[in-house]
Coordinates of C-alpha atoms in Angstrom, one line a residue:
X1 CA -8.2 26.3 -42.7
X2 CA -7.2 28.2 -45.9
X3 CA -10.6 29.7 -46.3
X4 CA -10.4 31.4 -42.9
X5 CA -6.9 32.7 -43.7
X6 CA -8.0 34.1 -47.1
X7 CA -11.1 35.8 -45.5
X8 CA -8.9 37.2 -42.8
X9 CA -6.5 38.6 -45.4
X10 CA -9.2 40.1 -47.4
X11 CA -10.9 41.7 -44.4
X12 CA -7.5 43.0 -43.3
X13 CA -6.8 44.6 -46.6
X14 CA -10.2 46.2 -46.7
X15 CA -9.8 47.4 -43.2
X16 CA -6.5 49.1 -44.0
X17 CA -8.0 50.8 -47.0
X18 CA -10.9 52.1 -44.9
X19 CA -8.6 53.2 -42.2
X20 CA -6.5 55.2 -44.7
X21 CA -9.6 56.7 -46.2
X22 CA -11.0 57.7 -42.8
X23 CA -7.6 59.1 -41.7
X24 CA -7.4 61.2 -44.9
X25 CA -10.9 62.6 -44.3
X26 CA -10.1 63.5 -40.7
X27 CA -6.8 65.2 -41.7
X28 CA -8.6 67.2 -44.4

């Protein structure tokens, strides 16, 4: 239900932040 959606959204946002951080580290 809503709980699953909210968790999925939070994990998705955290994943994007981690991806950006990892990408920046690799580029540097």
